[in-house]
Amino acid sequence: MTAQTEVFDAVSVIAAKRDGKALTDGQIDWMIDNFTTGAVADYQMAALAMAIYLNGMDRREIARWTAAMIGTGERMDFSGLRRDGRSLATTDKHSTGGVGDKITLPLTPLVASYGVAVPQLSGRGLGHTGGTLDKLEAIRGWRADLTNAEMFDQLERVGGVICAAGSGLAPADKKLYALRDVTSTVESIPLIASSIMSKKIAEGTASLVLDVKVGKGAFMKTEQQARELAETMVALGHDSGVNTVALLTDMSTPLGRSAGNALEVAESLEVLSGGGPSDVVELTLALAREMLTLAGVDADPAEHLADGSAMDSWNAMIAAQGGDPAAPLPVAQHTLDVPAAASGVLTGLDAMGVGIAAWRLGAGRERQGEPVQAGAGVTWHAGLGDSVTAGEPLFTLHTDTPEKFDAALAALDGAATIGENPQPRDSLILGRVSA
Ligand code: URA
């Protein structure tokens, strides 16, 4: 029987996966297509997502599921990009999401400053990790929604674009992600890998660097899980002609010294000025090196942070999207300092606690479409291994809605561990996966 003459129904596809069977190509194509058009009900797809969560999918199933999701929408093509008559290499980065993860902000203009096109199609945040677009929307005038023609023009003229992913890319994923979010089926390696890679392959970048987060603040809590996710995504990219590399990076501790929209833009500007927290700089440079190598550029990206080229590239990128790079960033109307409970050395800072506190203060949203506060969030005044003094501020909370302070304080309860012996932080980079 061929795929065309086979007859499918949602109940038997769900039952097959419930019973631990591998789905056929025909079953996968039929389910994704009919879910996208609405012929398969949300509750049926939710049941299948839970069966996949519990019983997994093999590599063939994941590849077919990803291809089927790509097939539900448009596929972009950047191969025609030119500058000064030369064809432009494209490269992109995707992070699986972390607290204080503002790396896209300094990384995109940094890589673009080497004459590479960086189409960074991003999303808004939901839950405890912030969204890149929410951060940039803290800049006066900046707009996330570009037409494809505007995006292509900006890539050719400026090099870097961070903008909203249009609804035409893998629409099945958008629908499925919303269901997974409310059915506790997000943390599944086949579903995460196919979700991320369907969008990235449809986006049309020639190469891709994945930042796969590991630790308490990440979807993947262990290095082994993160490696499996990374290997799955690298294989999907490779098989679709996208040269893909993944770094496994630590997300047990939040990145930098702030979580919150305008607060993270300010920290990114410090990095672009040649300063900033050492962990943010380390990760920005590690990812930039990978992206430049994939784009065929042999350079040390630290040079363009030091000489101002990356900052020039940022100013051009922000201005091209209507933003005023010189405008002061919004600040929250209320702040509250939280003192260290003891003197000693900061030996732990729980990424999840910090992320939830920032979210409760108004930096994130509970439901899609809600507004976020530009100035809200958390700053911490010590990094791992730094000395802290009892009674001195360890955190500062920022919000326009001070009635949220108590809920944020509850999330931070026990988030900081203070010990006696200095334990310098190891490298953030835990591993690398390539095809
Ligand atoms: N990001 C995505 O785009 N999809 C997932 O499933 C998880 C993180």
XYZ file of C-alpha atoms and ligand atoms in Angstrom:
443
model
C 0.000 0.000 0.000
C 1.410 3.491 -0.826
C 1.100 6.568 1.376
C -1.551 7.952 -1.013
C -3.901 4.995 -0.718
C -3.392 4.310 2.992
C -6.254 5.436 5.219
C -5.384 6.977 8.560
C -7.284 8.049 11.628
C -6.070 9.950 14.697
C -7.176 7.320 17.200
C -5.073 4.544 15.672
C -2.019 6.838 15.330
C -2.326 7.792 19.023
C -2.799 4.115 19.970
C 0.313 3.083 18.012
C 2.510 5.545 19.870
C 0.778 4.818 23.182
C 1.747 1.166 22.675
C 5.383 2.070 21.990
C 5.370 1.515 18.195
C 7.310 3.645 15.706
C 4.992 5.795 13.565
C 5.176 5.318 9.801
C 6.053 8.214 7.474
C 2.467 8.204 6.249
C 1.046 8.390 9.774
C 3.326 11.315 10.650
C 2.556 13.304 7.481
C -1.167 12.720 7.882
C -1.220 13.721 11.557
C 0.783 16.939 11.095
C -1.160 18.029 8.003
C -4.544 17.367 9.532
C -3.623 18.975 12.842
C -2.534 22.112 10.968
C -5.813 22.349 9.056
C -7.837 21.602 12.201
C -9.160 18.209 11.046
C -7.273 16.558 13.925
C -8.523 18.066 17.182
C -6.216 19.727 19.696
C -7.065 17.089 22.314
C -6.011 14.329 19.920
C -2.690 16.010 19.169
C -2.225 16.629 22.899
C -2.718 12.887 23.520
C -0.181 12.059 20.819
C 2.295 14.590 22.266
C 1.985 12.885 25.657
C 2.498 9.465 24.056
C 5.632 10.811 22.323
C 6.768 12.369 25.594
C 6.442 8.994 27.323
C 7.616 6.625 24.551
C 9.914 8.808 22.437
C 10.583 8.690 18.689
C 13.503 7.193 16.799
C 15.738 9.251 14.481
C 13.729 8.381 11.375
C 10.482 9.451 13.038
C 12.020 12.716 14.295
C 13.389 13.539 10.825
C 10.018 12.859 9.209
C 8.117 14.807 11.909
C 10.461 17.779 11.354
C 10.090 17.617 7.559
C 6.307 17.409 7.881
C 6.259 20.527 10.090
C 8.498 22.419 7.630
C 6.119 21.385 4.855
C 3.188 23.158 6.536
C 4.662 26.600 5.784
C 7.009 28.712 3.704
C 10.740 28.132 3.343
C 12.953 31.182 3.079
C 16.032 31.364 0.900
C 18.912 33.726 1.612
C 21.193 32.410 -1.112
C 20.585 35.533 -3.229
C 21.913 37.995 -0.614
C 24.630 40.279 -2.014
C 26.802 43.126 -0.796
C 29.135 45.018 -3.142
C 28.438 42.357 -5.757
C 29.609 39.575 -3.444
C 27.376 36.809 -2.177
C 26.819 36.972 1.618
C 27.281 33.962 3.912
C 24.452 33.487 6.431
C 24.726 32.105 9.929
C 22.360 31.998 12.872
C 22.350 31.001 16.532
C 19.611 29.411 18.593
C 19.565 28.928 22.342
C 17.292 26.419 24.036
C 16.545 29.137 26.592
C 18.059 30.285 29.839
C 17.790 32.853 32.599
C 19.662 36.082 31.908
C 20.433 34.776 28.404
C 20.911 38.011 26.499
C 23.675 36.597 24.273
C 21.787 37.182 20.997
C 21.973 40.928 21.616
C 25.766 41.370 21.534
C 26.378 38.285 19.353
C 24.312 39.283 16.300
C 25.991 42.654 15.652
C 29.391 41.195 16.569
C 29.196 38.475 13.915
C 27.593 40.895 11.417
C 30.536 43.274 11.895
C 32.671 40.707 10.015
C 30.546 41.011 6.859
C 28.353 37.983 7.558
C 24.536 38.101 7.326
C 22.872 37.061 10.593
C 19.098 36.531 10.257
C 18.078 36.068 13.861
C 14.370 35.248 13.873
C 13.321 35.329 17.497
C 10.346 35.020 19.797
C 8.722 36.618 22.792
C 9.147 35.014 26.204
C 6.679 32.838 28.025
C 7.411 31.686 31.576
C 10.669 32.142 33.448
C 13.036 32.692 30.475
C 12.855 36.071 28.772
C 12.278 36.611 25.067
C 14.809 38.398 22.883
C 12.123 40.565 21.262
C 10.818 41.678 24.672
C 14.319 42.804 25.562
C 14.817 44.823 22.382
C 11.363 46.373 22.671
C 12.704 48.173 25.749
C 14.575 50.407 23.254
C 12.548 53.441 22.237
C 11.063 53.100 18.744
C 12.475 49.635 17.955
C 10.094 47.356 16.072
C 10.211 43.576 15.801
C 7.857 43.026 12.888
C 9.569 43.283 9.507
C 8.350 42.177 6.110
C 10.520 39.645 4.293
C 11.608 42.436 1.906
C 12.680 44.658 4.849
C 14.576 41.757 6.389
C 16.443 40.993 3.158
C 17.264 44.670 2.646
C 18.617 45.009 6.191
C 20.700 41.842 5.852
C 22.326 43.236 2.720
C 22.877 46.758 4.057
C 23.571 46.209 7.783
C 24.200 42.467 8.159
C 22.368 41.798 11.427
C 18.603 41.483 11.864
C 16.792 40.408 15.003
C 13.080 40.278 14.253
C 9.888 38.332 14.889
C 9.611 35.007 13.098
C 6.685 35.371 10.704
C 3.669 33.128 11.155
C 4.442 31.482 7.792
C 7.411 29.477 9.123
C 6.396 25.957 10.292
C 2.878 26.981 11.417
C 2.324 23.429 12.719
C 4.997 24.092 15.328
C 3.347 27.275 16.561
C 0.098 25.379 17.130
C 1.804 22.366 18.650
C 4.055 24.414 20.942
C 1.010 26.199 22.389
C -0.550 22.796 23.151
C 2.641 21.374 24.658
C 2.963 24.413 26.866
C -0.366 23.657 28.574
C -0.125 19.843 28.626
C 3.290 19.444 30.283
C 4.845 17.958 27.157
C 7.515 20.576 26.418
C 10.495 18.693 27.886
C 10.666 15.915 25.294
C 13.834 15.553 23.214
C 12.055 14.543 19.949
C 9.518 17.351 20.336
C 12.058 20.047 21.258
C 14.487 18.992 18.502
C 11.806 18.956 15.797
C 10.265 22.219 17.041
C 13.537 24.162 16.966
C 14.939 22.624 13.796
C 11.725 22.906 11.764
C 11.822 26.695 12.290
C 15.559 27.016 11.706
C 15.579 24.894 8.550
C 12.523 26.736 7.187
C 14.259 30.040 7.949
C 16.879 29.209 5.346
C 20.150 29.969 7.129
C 23.162 28.228 5.584
C 24.716 27.457 8.969
C 23.569 27.321 12.556
C 25.135 27.258 16.000
C 22.989 25.815 18.780
C 23.455 26.769 22.414
C 22.005 23.811 24.288
C 21.573 24.724 27.934
C 22.169 22.244 30.751
C 21.200 22.574 34.404
C 18.532 23.581 36.859
C 17.388 26.606 34.841
C 17.169 24.671 31.540
C 14.816 22.137 29.920
C 17.656 19.607 29.972
C 18.764 19.014 33.552
C 21.686 16.652 32.825
C 24.611 16.792 30.420
C 23.594 13.414 28.992
C 20.093 14.658 28.076
C 21.536 17.854 26.614
C 24.030 15.895 24.513
C 21.260 13.698 23.138
C 19.208 16.790 22.242
C 22.264 18.405 20.638
C 23.143 15.289 18.620
C 19.560 14.983 17.404
C 19.423 18.614 16.266
C 22.871 18.575 14.651
C 21.868 15.474 12.655
C 18.574 17.088 11.571
C 20.423 20.221 10.423
C 23.113 18.266 8.624
C 20.589 16.075 6.791
C 18.787 19.210 5.579
C 21.945 20.904 4.307
C 22.292 23.334 7.250
C 25.838 23.158 8.574
C 25.072 22.818 12.305
C 27.245 22.788 15.434
C 26.081 22.734 19.068
C 27.722 23.895 22.279
C 26.501 22.490 25.594
C 26.569 25.326 28.121
C 25.904 25.579 31.837
C 22.551 26.978 32.972
C 22.605 26.035 36.654
C 23.484 29.671 37.369
C 21.911 32.607 35.518
C 24.076 34.405 32.969
C 25.614 37.786 33.743
C 24.281 39.977 36.523
C 20.726 40.748 35.437
C 17.473 39.164 34.280
C 14.892 41.537 32.825
C 14.339 43.352 29.567
C 15.975 46.809 29.750
C 18.403 45.503 32.386
C 19.697 42.909 29.913
C 19.973 45.453 27.099
C 22.118 47.587 29.412
C 24.352 44.605 30.178
C 24.664 43.789 26.469
C 25.801 47.366 25.834
C 28.534 46.879 28.427
C 29.742 43.819 26.477
C 29.606 45.716 23.173
C 31.682 48.450 24.840
C 34.437 45.953 25.602
C 33.412 45.262 29.253
C 30.544 43.351 30.852
C 30.360 40.212 33.006
C 33.008 37.623 32.167
C 30.531 34.752 31.629
C 28.492 36.756 29.092
C 31.690 37.723 27.273
C 32.976 34.117 27.319
C 29.798 32.703 25.817
C 29.393 35.512 23.277
C 32.933 34.941 22.008
C 32.636 31.130 21.970
C 29.438 31.277 19.902
C 30.823 34.017 17.644
C 33.923 31.907 16.897
C 31.729 28.980 15.880
C 29.481 31.157 13.699
C 32.396 32.884 11.980
C 34.101 29.558 11.286
C 30.903 28.154 9.754
C 30.614 31.322 7.640
C 34.195 30.878 6.408
C 35.678 33.848 8.303
C 38.988 33.406 10.081
C 39.046 36.104 12.791
C 39.227 36.642 16.541
C 35.862 38.204 17.477
C 37.339 39.728 20.652
C 38.943 42.361 18.405
C 35.617 43.819 17.277
C 34.364 44.053 20.870
C 37.536 45.906 21.800
C 37.740 48.310 18.840
C 34.080 49.424 18.723
C 33.181 47.735 15.414
C 30.572 45.518 17.110
C 29.010 48.581 18.776
C 28.848 50.391 15.398
C 27.113 47.331 13.989
C 24.625 47.346 16.932
C 23.815 51.047 16.419
C 23.156 50.451 12.716
C 21.017 47.375 13.429
C 18.875 49.131 16.054
C 18.435 52.283 13.942
C 17.461 50.218 10.874
C 14.483 48.910 12.861
C 13.353 52.360 14.032
C 15.108 52.239 17.392
C 17.040 55.092 18.966
C 20.284 53.543 20.211
C 21.111 56.728 22.146
C 17.777 56.944 24.017
C 17.943 56.260 27.753
C 16.631 52.817 28.666
C 13.456 52.606 30.774
C 13.929 52.078 34.504
C 11.420 50.547 36.929
C 9.547 52.893 39.250
C 10.356 50.880 42.382
C 13.409 48.982 43.581
C 14.086 46.857 46.641
C 17.508 45.733 47.845
C 17.741 42.225 49.289
C 20.679 41.830 51.690
C 22.978 38.807 51.875
C 21.998 36.594 54.816
C 25.626 35.813 55.748
C 29.189 36.805 54.984
C 31.324 34.505 52.859
C 31.607 33.490 49.236
C 28.735 33.052 46.770
C 28.898 29.340 45.907
C 25.519 28.892 44.195
C 22.797 30.968 42.528
C 19.725 29.105 41.367
C 18.813 30.090 37.803
C 15.213 28.954 38.173
C 14.634 31.005 41.362
C 16.080 34.138 39.754
C 14.106 33.582 36.533
C 10.823 33.150 38.388
C 11.495 36.235 40.533
C 12.142 38.379 37.414
C 9.026 36.988 35.783
C 6.867 37.689 38.856
C 8.189 41.266 38.989
C 6.745 41.822 35.493
C 9.671 41.039 33.161
C 7.804 38.050 31.694
C 4.241 37.095 30.889
C 1.903 34.386 32.094
C -0.249 34.265 28.972
C 0.613 34.867 25.348
C -0.028 38.453 24.265
C 0.235 40.046 27.722
C 2.429 43.164 27.951
C 5.713 43.002 29.871
C 7.350 45.714 31.957
C 10.468 47.052 30.246
C 12.251 48.008 33.475
C 11.307 45.018 35.656
C 13.711 42.288 36.722
C 16.429 41.232 39.119
C 20.057 42.264 39.370
C 22.558 40.388 41.520
C 25.642 42.078 42.841
C 27.979 39.086 43.097
C 28.899 36.288 40.740
C 29.970 32.772 41.727
C 33.171 32.866 43.754
C 32.744 36.528 44.767
C 32.812 37.618 48.408
C 29.557 38.826 49.960
C 28.962 40.615 53.254
C 25.992 40.002 55.572
C 23.554 42.906 55.366
C 24.969 44.296 52.095
C 22.686 44.123 49.012
C 22.971 40.793 47.204
C 19.978 41.308 44.888
C 18.045 44.366 43.715
C 14.463 43.837 42.575
C 13.005 46.223 39.973
C 9.306 46.648 39.180
C 6.509 49.119 38.414
C 4.163 46.974 40.541
C 5.636 46.874 44.073
C 2.863 44.573 45.290
C 4.848 41.863 43.419
C 7.884 42.185 45.704
C 6.681 39.518 48.155
C 6.104 36.918 45.412
C 9.552 37.646 43.955
C 11.171 37.392 47.393
C 9.523 33.992 47.863
C 11.068 32.778 44.573
C 14.500 33.993 45.695
C 14.255 32.311 49.089
C 17.198 29.901 49.223
C 18.335 30.822 45.672
C 21.751 32.038 46.861
C 24.166 29.705 48.648
C 26.899 31.344 50.666
C 29.891 29.224 51.711
C 33.343 29.745 53.115
C 35.715 28.608 50.402
C 36.134 30.413 47.102
C 35.142 28.121 44.208
C 35.902 29.888 40.946
C 33.347 29.131 38.247
C 34.494 26.553 35.706
C 34.099 27.280 32.010
C 30.493 27.633 30.928
C 31.171 25.487 27.881
C 30.601 21.862 28.838
C 30.892 20.236 25.428
C 30.621 20.573 21.657
C 28.722 18.460 19.137
C 29.290 18.565 15.377
C 28.228 16.307 12.527
N 12.131 26.259 21.896
C 11.375 25.896 20.828
O 11.312 26.616 19.841
N 10.713 24.738 20.891
C 10.754 23.916 21.951
O 10.139 22.877 21.931
C 11.537 24.297 23.072
C 12.224 25.476 23.009
